[in-house]
mmCIF file of C-alpha atoms and ligand atoms in Angstrom:
data_model
loop_
_atom_site.group_PDB
_atom_site.id
_atom_site.type_symbol
_atom_site.label_atom_id
_atom_site.label_comp_id
_atom_site.label_asym_id
_atom_site.label_seq_id
_atom_site.Cartn_x
_atom_site.Cartn_y
_atom_site.Cartn_z
ATOM 1 C CA MET A 1 0.000 0.000 0.000
ATOM 2 C CA ASP A 2 2.910 2.325 -0.446
ATOM 3 C CA ASP A 3 3.138 3.501 -4.020
ATOM 4 C CA TYR A 4 0.652 6.379 -3.733
ATOM 5 C CA ASP A 5 -0.289 8.710 -0.904
ATOM 6 C CA LEU A 6 -3.538 9.465 -2.682
ATOM 7 C CA LEU A 7 -5.682 7.917 -5.405
ATOM 8 C CA VAL A 8 -8.333 10.307 -6.723
ATOM 9 C CA VAL A 9 -11.291 8.725 -8.513
ATOM 10 C CA GLY A 10 -13.348 11.329 -10.292
ATOM 11 C CA SER A 11 -14.083 13.711 -13.092
ATOM 12 C CA ALA A 12 -11.923 15.559 -15.572
ATOM 13 C CA ASN A 13 -13.527 18.424 -17.500
ATOM 14 C CA ALA A 14 -12.405 21.121 -19.882
ATOM 15 C CA ASP A 15 -13.824 24.431 -18.650
ATOM 16 C CA LEU A 16 -14.692 26.617 -21.668
ATOM 17 C CA VAL A 17 -15.099 30.160 -20.391
ATOM 18 C CA ILE A 18 -16.404 33.239 -22.246
ATOM 19 C CA GLY A 19 -16.803 36.666 -20.693
ATOM 20 C CA VAL A 20 -20.030 38.435 -21.770
ATOM 21 C CA GLU A 21 -21.616 41.814 -21.063
ATOM 22 C CA ARG A 22 -24.894 40.055 -20.365
ATOM 23 C CA ARG A 23 -25.745 36.348 -20.229
ATOM 24 C CA PRO A 24 -28.131 35.409 -23.074
ATOM 25 C CA GLY A 25 -31.818 34.769 -22.483
ATOM 26 C CA ALA A 26 -33.921 32.176 -24.338
ATOM 27 C CA GLY A 27 -33.551 32.494 -28.107
ATOM 28 C CA GLU A 28 -30.930 35.223 -27.741
ATOM 29 C CA THR A 29 -27.387 35.414 -29.132
ATOM 30 C CA VAL A 30 -24.785 37.617 -27.473
ATOM 31 C CA LEU A 31 -21.196 38.315 -28.483
ATOM 32 C CA GLY A 32 -18.511 37.567 -25.900
ATOM 33 C CA GLY A 33 -14.760 37.884 -25.433
ATOM 34 C CA ASP A 34 -12.110 35.355 -26.454
ATOM 35 C CA LEU A 35 -12.636 31.743 -25.403
ATOM 36 C CA ALA A 36 -10.432 30.530 -22.535
ATOM 37 C CA VAL A 37 -9.988 26.771 -22.023
ATOM 38 C CA HIS A 38 -8.938 25.590 -18.560
ATOM 39 C CA PRO A 39 -8.387 22.081 -17.193
ATOM 40 C CA GLY A 40 -10.981 21.359 -14.482
ATOM 41 C CA GLY A 41 -13.377 18.832 -13.013
ATOM 42 C CA LYS A 42 -13.288 18.015 -9.318
ATOM 43 C CA GLY A 43 -11.299 14.800 -9.664
ATOM 44 C CA ALA A 44 -8.645 16.316 -11.906
ATOM 45 C CA ASN A 45 -8.470 19.374 -9.649
ATOM 46 C CA GLN A 46 -7.941 17.336 -6.503
ATOM 47 C CA ALA A 47 -5.215 15.244 -8.126
ATOM 48 C CA VAL A 48 -3.326 18.334 -9.328
ATOM 49 C CA ALA A 49 -3.696 20.011 -5.932
ATOM 50 C CA ALA A 50 -2.283 16.992 -4.087
ATOM 51 C CA ALA A 51 0.600 16.440 -6.495
ATOM 52 C CA ARG A 52 1.588 20.093 -6.379
ATOM 53 C CA LEU A 53 1.877 19.799 -2.589
ATOM 54 C CA GLY A 54 4.244 16.873 -3.057
ATOM 55 C CA ALA A 55 1.853 13.947 -2.559
ATOM 56 C CA ARG A 56 2.476 10.833 -4.670
ATOM 57 C CA THR A 57 -0.830 10.965 -6.511
ATOM 58 C CA ALA A 58 -2.681 8.827 -9.047
ATOM 59 C CA LEU A 59 -5.882 9.667 -10.922
ATOM 60 C CA LEU A 60 -8.546 7.185 -12.035
ATOM 61 C CA ALA A 61 -10.741 9.013 -14.540
ATOM 62 C CA ARG A 62 -11.968 8.883 -18.134
ATOM 63 C CA VAL A 63 -11.407 11.448 -20.872
ATOM 64 C CA GLY A 64 -12.236 11.440 -24.578
ATOM 65 C CA ASP A 65 -9.768 10.755 -27.368
ATOM 66 C CA ASP A 66 -9.752 14.450 -28.268
ATOM 67 C CA ALA A 67 -7.918 17.734 -27.746
ATOM 68 C CA HIS A 68 -9.612 18.439 -24.397
ATOM 69 C CA GLY A 69 -8.575 15.037 -23.126
ATOM 70 C CA ARG A 70 -4.977 15.704 -24.131
ATOM 71 C CA LEU A 71 -5.082 19.117 -22.422
ATOM 72 C CA LEU A 72 -6.274 17.455 -19.208
ATOM 73 C CA LEU A 73 -3.652 14.709 -19.363
ATOM 74 C CA ASP A 74 -0.911 17.281 -19.989
ATOM 75 C CA ALA A 75 -2.039 19.310 -16.967
ATOM 76 C CA GLN A 76 -1.991 16.197 -14.765
ATOM 77 C CA ARG A 77 1.472 15.169 -15.928
ATOM 78 C CA ALA A 78 2.850 18.689 -15.554
ATOM 79 C CA ALA A 79 1.742 18.638 -11.910
ATOM 80 C CA GLY A 80 3.365 15.231 -11.378
ATOM 81 C CA VAL A 81 0.221 13.063 -11.233
ATOM 82 C CA ASP A 82 0.551 9.416 -12.311
ATOM 83 C CA THR A 83 -1.938 9.147 -15.200
ATOM 84 C CA ALA A 84 -1.656 5.385 -15.818
ATOM 85 C CA GLY A 85 -5.230 5.113 -14.481
ATOM 86 C CA VAL A 86 -6.703 7.697 -16.837
ATOM 87 C CA LEU A 87 -8.800 5.869 -19.437
ATOM 88 C CA VAL A 88 -9.190 7.372 -22.894
ATOM 89 C CA GLY A 89 -12.185 7.068 -25.227
ATOM 90 C CA GLY A 90 -15.823 6.024 -25.160
ATOM 91 C CA ALA A 91 -17.264 9.545 -25.329
ATOM 92 C CA PRO A 92 -16.038 13.122 -25.738
ATOM 93 C CA THR A 93 -14.167 14.629 -22.794
ATOM 94 C CA GLY A 94 -16.501 16.244 -20.271
ATOM 95 C CA VAL A 95 -16.890 19.985 -20.723
ATOM 96 C CA ALA A 96 -18.346 22.863 -18.748
ATOM 97 C CA LEU A 97 -19.593 25.750 -20.940
ATOM 98 C CA ILE A 98 -19.319 28.816 -18.736
ATOM 99 C CA THR A 99 -20.458 32.379 -19.460
ATOM 100 C CA VAL A 100 -19.413 35.023 -16.949
ATOM 101 C CA ASP A 101 -20.813 38.552 -16.793
ATOM 102 C CA PRO A 102 -18.950 41.619 -15.470
ATOM 103 C CA SER A 103 -20.423 41.180 -11.982
ATOM 104 C CA GLY A 104 -18.910 37.681 -11.846
ATOM 105 C CA ASP A 105 -22.277 35.887 -12.055
ATOM 106 C CA ASN A 106 -22.119 32.895 -14.347
ATOM 107 C CA SER A 107 -24.297 30.407 -16.232
ATOM 108 C CA ILE A 108 -22.890 26.904 -16.687
ATOM 109 C CA VAL A 109 -23.879 23.931 -18.826
ATOM 110 C CA VAL A 110 -22.012 20.718 -18.034
ATOM 111 C CA SER A 111 -21.733 17.829 -20.480
ATOM 112 C CA PRO A 112 -20.358 14.928 -18.382
ATOM 113 C CA GLY A 113 -19.248 13.087 -21.541
ATOM 114 C CA ALA A 114 -16.551 10.554 -20.702
ATOM 115 C CA ASN A 115 -17.011 11.141 -16.943
ATOM 116 C CA GLY A 116 -20.416 9.507 -17.257
ATOM 117 C CA ARG A 117 -18.734 6.453 -18.811
ATOM 118 C CA LEU A 118 -16.360 5.766 -15.903
ATOM 119 C CA THR A 119 -17.964 2.471 -14.904
ATOM 120 C CA PRO A 120 -17.835 0.066 -11.955
ATOM 121 C CA GLU A 121 -15.990 -2.293 -14.323
ATOM 122 C CA ASP A 122 -13.296 0.391 -14.780
ATOM 123 C CA VAL A 123 -12.928 0.493 -10.989
ATOM 124 C CA ARG A 124 -12.618 -3.298 -10.764
ATOM 125 C CA ALA A 125 -9.977 -3.246 -13.502
ATOM 126 C CA ALA A 126 -7.932 -0.746 -11.449
ATOM 127 C CA ALA A 127 -7.591 -3.036 -8.404
ATOM 128 C CA GLY A 128 -3.805 -2.593 -8.469
ATOM 129 C CA LEU A 129 -4.146 1.163 -7.959
ATOM 130 C CA PHE A 130 -6.422 0.609 -4.966
ATOM 131 C CA ARG A 131 -3.977 -1.844 -3.405
ATOM 132 C CA ALA A 132 -1.163 0.685 -3.855
ATOM 133 C CA SER A 133 -2.901 3.701 -2.274
ATOM 134 C CA ARG A 134 -3.177 4.760 1.358
ATOM 135 C CA VAL A 135 -6.086 7.141 0.820
ATOM 136 C CA VAL A 136 -8.766 7.154 -1.891
ATOM 137 C CA SER A 137 -10.844 10.255 -2.535
ATOM 138 C CA ALA A 138 -13.946 10.655 -4.700
ATOM 139 C CA GLN A 139 -16.609 13.223 -5.618
ATOM 140 C CA LEU A 140 -19.966 12.826 -7.386
ATOM 141 C CA GLU A 141 -19.251 14.059 -10.926
ATOM 142 C CA ILE A 142 -19.065 10.384 -11.983
ATOM 143 C CA PRO A 143 -21.897 7.789 -11.830
ATOM 144 C CA LEU A 144 -23.014 6.968 -8.291
ATOM 145 C CA GLU A 145 -22.764 3.225 -9.039
ATOM 146 C CA THR A 146 -19.072 3.818 -9.764
ATOM 147 C CA VAL A 147 -18.600 5.477 -6.365
ATOM 148 C CA VAL A 148 -20.352 2.485 -4.763
ATOM 149 C CA GLU A 149 -17.818 0.221 -6.484
ATOM 150 C CA VAL A 150 -14.950 2.442 -5.251
ATOM 151 C CA VAL A 151 -16.059 1.765 -1.676
ATOM 152 C CA ARG A 152 -16.121 -1.979 -2.410
ATOM 153 C CA ALA A 153 -12.659 -1.816 -3.979
ATOM 154 C CA LEU A 154 -10.947 -0.157 -0.980
ATOM 155 C CA ALA A 155 -7.942 -2.142 0.219
ATOM 156 C CA PRO A 156 -7.921 -3.187 3.889
ATOM 157 C CA GLY A 157 -6.377 -0.384 5.948
ATOM 158 C CA SER A 158 -6.874 2.306 3.325
ATOM 159 C CA ARG A 159 -8.983 5.373 4.019
ATOM 160 C CA PHE A 160 -11.880 6.820 1.996
ATOM 161 C CA VAL A 161 -12.620 10.534 1.681
ATOM 162 C CA LEU A 162 -15.745 11.766 -0.123
ATOM 163 C CA ASN A 163 -16.796 15.252 -1.210
ATOM 164 C CA PRO A 164 -20.429 14.689 -2.274
ATOM 165 C CA SER A 165 -20.492 17.337 -5.007
ATOM 166 C CA PRO A 166 -22.810 17.821 -6.782
ATOM 167 C CA PRO A 167 -24.852 16.556 -3.833
ATOM 168 C CA ARG A 168 -27.397 13.753 -4.112
ATOM 169 C CA PRO A 169 -28.759 11.096 -1.769
ATOM 170 C CA LEU A 170 -26.052 8.618 -0.771
ATOM 171 C CA PRO A 171 -26.489 4.889 -0.111
ATOM 172 C CA PRO A 172 -25.691 3.746 3.446
ATOM 173 C CA GLN A 173 -22.617 1.723 2.435
ATOM 174 C CA VAL A 174 -21.031 4.826 0.890
ATOM 175 C CA LEU A 175 -21.828 7.023 3.898
ATOM 176 C CA ALA A 176 -20.470 4.378 6.285
ATOM 177 C CA ALA A 177 -17.124 4.298 4.447
ATOM 178 C CA CYS A 178 -16.477 8.060 4.601
ATOM 179 C CA ASP A 179 -13.662 9.069 6.937
ATOM 180 C CA PRO A 180 -14.333 11.939 6.482
ATOM 181 C CA LEU A 181 -17.331 13.123 4.483
ATOM 182 C CA ILE A 182 -16.331 16.665 3.423
ATOM 183 C CA VAL A 183 -19.146 19.140 2.721
ATOM 184 C CA ASN A 184 -19.584 22.876 2.327
ATOM 185 C CA GLU A 185 -22.749 24.532 3.655
ATOM 186 C CA HIS A 186 -24.733 23.910 0.453
ATOM 187 C CA GLU A 187 -23.725 20.237 0.301
ATOM 188 C CA ALA A 188 -24.440 19.723 4.017
ATOM 189 C CA ARG A 189 -27.987 21.038 3.592
ATOM 190 C CA ALA A 190 -28.533 18.998 0.414
ATOM 191 C CA VAL A 191 -27.282 15.721 1.903
ATOM 192 C CA LEU A 192 -29.384 16.241 5.033
ATOM 193 C CA GLY A 193 -32.486 17.259 3.077
ATOM 194 C CA ALA A 194 -35.569 18.722 4.668
ATOM 195 C CA SER A 195 -34.993 16.726 7.855
ATOM 196 C CA GLY A 196 -31.596 18.357 8.437
ATOM 197 C CA ALA A 197 -32.467 20.414 11.480
ATOM 198 C CA GLY A 198 -30.438 23.342 12.739
ATOM 199 C CA GLU A 199 -28.743 26.470 11.462
ATOM 200 C CA GLU A 200 -25.233 25.964 12.847
ATOM 201 C CA PRO A 201 -22.438 23.890 11.268
ATOM 202 C CA GLU A 202 -22.266 21.957 14.556
ATOM 203 C CA ASP A 203 -25.917 20.938 14.046
ATOM 204 C CA TRP A 204 -25.241 19.765 10.486
ATOM 205 C CA ALA A 205 -22.138 17.850 11.560
ATOM 206 C CA ARG A 206 -24.074 16.091 14.327
ATOM 207 C CA SER A 207 -26.888 15.145 11.936
ATOM 208 C CA LEU A 208 -24.441 14.016 9.258
ATOM 209 C CA LEU A 209 -22.507 11.834 11.728
ATOM 210 C CA ALA A 210 -25.801 10.183 12.644
ATOM 211 C CA ARG A 211 -26.119 9.055 8.989
ATOM 212 C CA GLY A 212 -23.070 6.816 9.351
ATOM 213 C CA PRO A 213 -19.781 8.461 8.290
ATOM 214 C CA ARG A 214 -16.872 7.859 10.660
ATOM 215 C CA SER A 215 -16.049 11.554 10.547
ATOM 216 C CA VAL A 216 -17.332 14.769 8.984
ATOM 217 C CA VAL A 217 -15.645 18.000 7.883
ATOM 218 C CA VAL A 218 -17.749 21.076 7.108
ATOM 219 C CA THR A 219 -15.871 23.745 5.137
ATOM 220 C CA LEU A 220 -16.935 27.285 5.965
ATOM 221 C CA GLY A 221 -15.222 29.461 3.352
ATOM 222 C CA ALA A 222 -13.435 32.407 4.975
ATOM 223 C CA ARG A 223 -14.454 31.041 8.388
ATOM 224 C CA GLY A 224 -12.318 27.900 8.010
ATOM 225 C CA ALA A 225 -13.719 24.463 8.790
ATOM 226 C CA LEU A 226 -15.357 22.289 11.418
ATOM 227 C CA VAL A 227 -14.132 18.741 12.066
ATOM 228 C CA ALA A 228 -16.359 16.229 13.810
ATOM 229 C CA SER A 229 -16.118 12.587 14.839
ATOM 230 C CA ALA A 230 -17.127 10.367 17.755
ATOM 231 C CA GLU A 231 -14.266 11.989 19.688
ATOM 232 C CA GLY A 232 -15.838 15.457 19.457
ATOM 233 C CA MET A 233 -15.973 18.613 17.352
ATOM 234 C CA THR A 234 -13.359 21.291 16.721
ATOM 235 C CA ARG A 235 -13.442 24.509 14.727
ATOM 236 C CA VAL A 236 -10.339 25.071 12.617
ATOM 237 C CA PRO A 237 -9.925 28.794 11.882
ATOM 238 C CA SER A 238 -8.966 29.924 8.385
ATOM 239 C CA VAL A 239 -5.925 31.960 7.478
ATOM 240 C CA PRO A 240 -6.867 35.598 6.759
ATOM 241 C CA VAL A 241 -6.000 36.362 3.123
ATOM 242 C CA THR A 242 -7.270 38.627 0.360
ATOM 243 C CA ALA A 243 -9.521 36.367 -1.688
ATOM 244 C CA VAL A 244 -9.279 36.921 -5.444
ATOM 245 C CA ASP A 245 -11.167 33.848 -6.714
ATOM 246 C CA THR A 246 -12.532 30.984 -4.614
ATOM 247 C CA THR A 247 -12.867 28.556 -7.564
ATOM 248 C CA GLY A 248 -11.293 25.245 -6.612
ATOM 249 C CA ALA A 249 -10.775 26.138 -2.928
ATOM 250 C CA GLY A 250 -12.815 23.145 -1.806
ATOM 251 C CA ASP A 251 -10.878 20.812 -4.127
ATOM 252 C CA ALA A 252 -7.534 22.093 -2.816
ATOM 253 C CA PHE A 253 -8.760 21.752 0.771
ATOM 254 C CA THR A 254 -9.964 18.172 0.214
ATOM 255 C CA ALA A 255 -6.755 17.104 -1.532
ATOM 256 C CA ALA A 256 -4.570 18.517 1.233
ATOM 257 C CA LEU A 257 -6.674 16.963 3.967
ATOM 258 C CA ALA A 258 -6.773 13.534 2.300
ATOM 259 C CA TRP A 259 -3.019 13.525 1.749
ATOM 260 C CA ARG A 260 -2.226 14.516 5.344
ATOM 261 C CA LEU A 261 -4.527 11.842 6.754
ATOM 262 C CA GLY A 262 -2.508 9.264 4.846
ATOM 263 C CA THR A 263 0.717 10.474 6.480
ATOM 264 C CA GLY A 264 -0.776 9.729 9.911
ATOM 265 C CA ALA A 265 -2.074 13.180 10.891
ATOM 266 C CA THR A 266 -5.187 13.425 13.054
ATOM 267 C CA LEU A 267 -8.302 14.865 11.437
ATOM 268 C CA ALA A 268 -7.808 18.211 13.215
ATOM 269 C CA GLU A 269 -4.129 18.355 12.202
ATOM 270 C CA ALA A 270 -4.949 17.524 8.595
ATOM 271 C CA ALA A 271 -7.682 20.190 8.537
ATOM 272 C CA GLY A 272 -5.224 22.697 10.024
ATOM 273 C CA HIS A 273 -3.008 22.123 6.999
ATOM 274 C CA ALA A 274 -5.926 22.059 4.554
ATOM 275 C CA VAL A 275 -7.203 25.530 5.586
ATOM 276 C CA ARG A 276 -3.767 26.936 4.720
ATOM 277 C CA VAL A 277 -3.867 25.260 1.307
ATOM 278 C CA GLY A 278 -7.443 26.480 0.741
ATOM 279 C CA ALA A 279 -6.426 30.013 1.699
ATOM 280 C CA ALA A 280 -3.469 29.942 -0.691
ATOM 281 C CA ALA A 281 -5.769 28.703 -3.488
ATOM 282 C CA VAL A 282 -8.143 31.701 -3.167
ATOM 283 C CA MET A 283 -5.285 34.163 -3.593
ATOM 284 C CA ARG A 284 -4.932 33.371 -7.320
ATOM 285 C CA ARG A 285 -7.408 33.176 -10.199
ATOM 286 C CA GLY A 286 -8.637 29.896 -11.627
ATOM 287 C CA ALA A 287 -8.781 26.368 -10.247
ATOM 288 C CA GLN A 288 -5.726 24.246 -11.086
ATOM 289 C CA GLU A 289 -3.697 27.375 -11.862
ATOM 290 C CA SER A 290 -4.325 28.623 -8.315
ATOM 291 C CA PHE A 291 -3.130 25.571 -6.370
ATOM 292 C CA PRO A 292 -0.042 26.208 -4.233
ATOM 293 C CA THR A 293 3.187 24.279 -3.842
ATOM 294 C CA ALA A 294 4.305 23.165 -0.378
ATOM 295 C CA ALA A 295 6.757 26.103 -0.289
ATOM 296 C CA GLU A 296 3.962 28.583 -1.038
ATOM 297 C CA VAL A 297 1.838 27.140 1.755
ATOM 298 C CA GLU A 298 4.827 27.354 4.102
ATOM 299 C CA ALA A 299 5.289 31.031 3.178
ATOM 300 C CA LEU A 300 1.691 31.952 4.109
HETATM 301 P P1 LIG B 401 -16.186 25.163 -1.616
HETATM 302 O O1 LIG B 401 -15.171 25.767 -2.550
HETATM 303 O O2 LIG B 401 -16.353 23.692 -1.789
HETATM 304 O O3 LIG B 401 -17.495 25.912 -1.557
HETATM 305 P P2 LIG B 401 -15.299 26.568 0.782
HETATM 306 O O4 LIG B 401 -15.732 27.840 0.129
HETATM 307 O O5 LIG B 401 -15.825 26.271 2.141
HETATM 308 O O6 LIG B 401 -15.571 25.291 -0.148
HETATM 309 O O7 LIG B 401 -13.706 26.622 0.824
HETATM 310 C C1 LIG B 401 -12.914 25.521 1.191
HETATM 311 C C2 LIG B 401 -11.815 25.966 2.139
HETATM 312 O O8 LIG B 401 -10.986 26.940 1.481
HETATM 313 C C3 LIG B 401 -12.325 26.640 3.401
HETATM 314 O O9 LIG B 401 -12.586 25.688 4.416
HETATM 315 C C4 LIG B 401 -11.153 27.532 3.758
HETATM 316 O O10 LIG B 401 -10.170 26.793 4.448
HETATM 317 C C5 LIG B 401 -10.597 27.938 2.400
HETATM 318 N N1 LIG B 401 -11.174 29.243 1.992
HETATM 319 C C6 LIG B 401 -12.211 29.462 1.157
HETATM 320 N N2 LIG B 401 -12.470 30.787 1.025
HETATM 321 C C7 LIG B 401 -11.560 31.417 1.806
HETATM 322 C C8 LIG B 401 -11.281 32.799 2.106
HETATM 323 N N3 LIG B 401 -12.021 33.791 1.570
HETATM 324 N N4 LIG B 401 -10.256 33.057 2.940
HETATM 325 C C9 LIG B 401 -9.505 32.081 3.478
HETATM 326 N N5 LIG B 401 -9.723 30.772 3.250
HETATM 327 C C10 LIG B 401 -10.725 30.429 2.427
#
């Protein structure tokens, strides 16, 4: 179990971004600025974030046999991610079509493409990667049945970290495997549903723990994070920084936390590191472009 600190199983998307004066209404055409293409997707983001920090990282994902897929693979390799687990073909690479207006409000259409074709069979075929990894992290931009298979494929003694984004109801065997389940406020409310009583993060954490995860982390943006397990709850304050763009902050946080857990840190210690990585990530524009190196985190 010692080849990889972290195996990320998840999505890889090309983010196609156009700035517009006004987002178009139904039947309307508007002219925008030049197209910008960025590597993204929560799985790809987490893998890049971990590798940039120095974690030995592998990615299990699927991209299309196309230019976007090559862009994503290049970004992974440039960050030092092992891409042997990235499958190619079956559908076009996932894309997010993003229009952004001058106020920063955006409209997004996601085509999951190849992400939707990452199957349970693909997970079973990657058993070697699971055996070689201390921590496995996943998100929900791939089919839920694939995440269920990830939980089944975990090697004895390895640890599973889940960011349920975009949120949807989770089967009990997935919830029970999470150590931790990492949610922001929106995801906490969505996972808990109408029955999720309470207004405070402590209330959500208590209710989430009751659903079965071994531990829970609630990220609170500029307010840091809350960690919770059977041993108790602790607030982890954030690092005060000037936020330029919070895109990808949650992915950077999750990657840092998952990596540190694999090195033997306690949940509170790992979260203490992750809030520094999250803070560094909001100081620069973009997602993968904004993720810090270990030296940059140290310098904060
Ligand atoms: P998400 O991006 O998933 O919505 P959050 O916004 O909670 O998640 O951000 C994840 C983590 O990034 C936070 O727990 C915090 O550590 C860090 N972070 C986010 N925004 C800021 C900020 N404005 N200042 C400092 N740290 C931040």
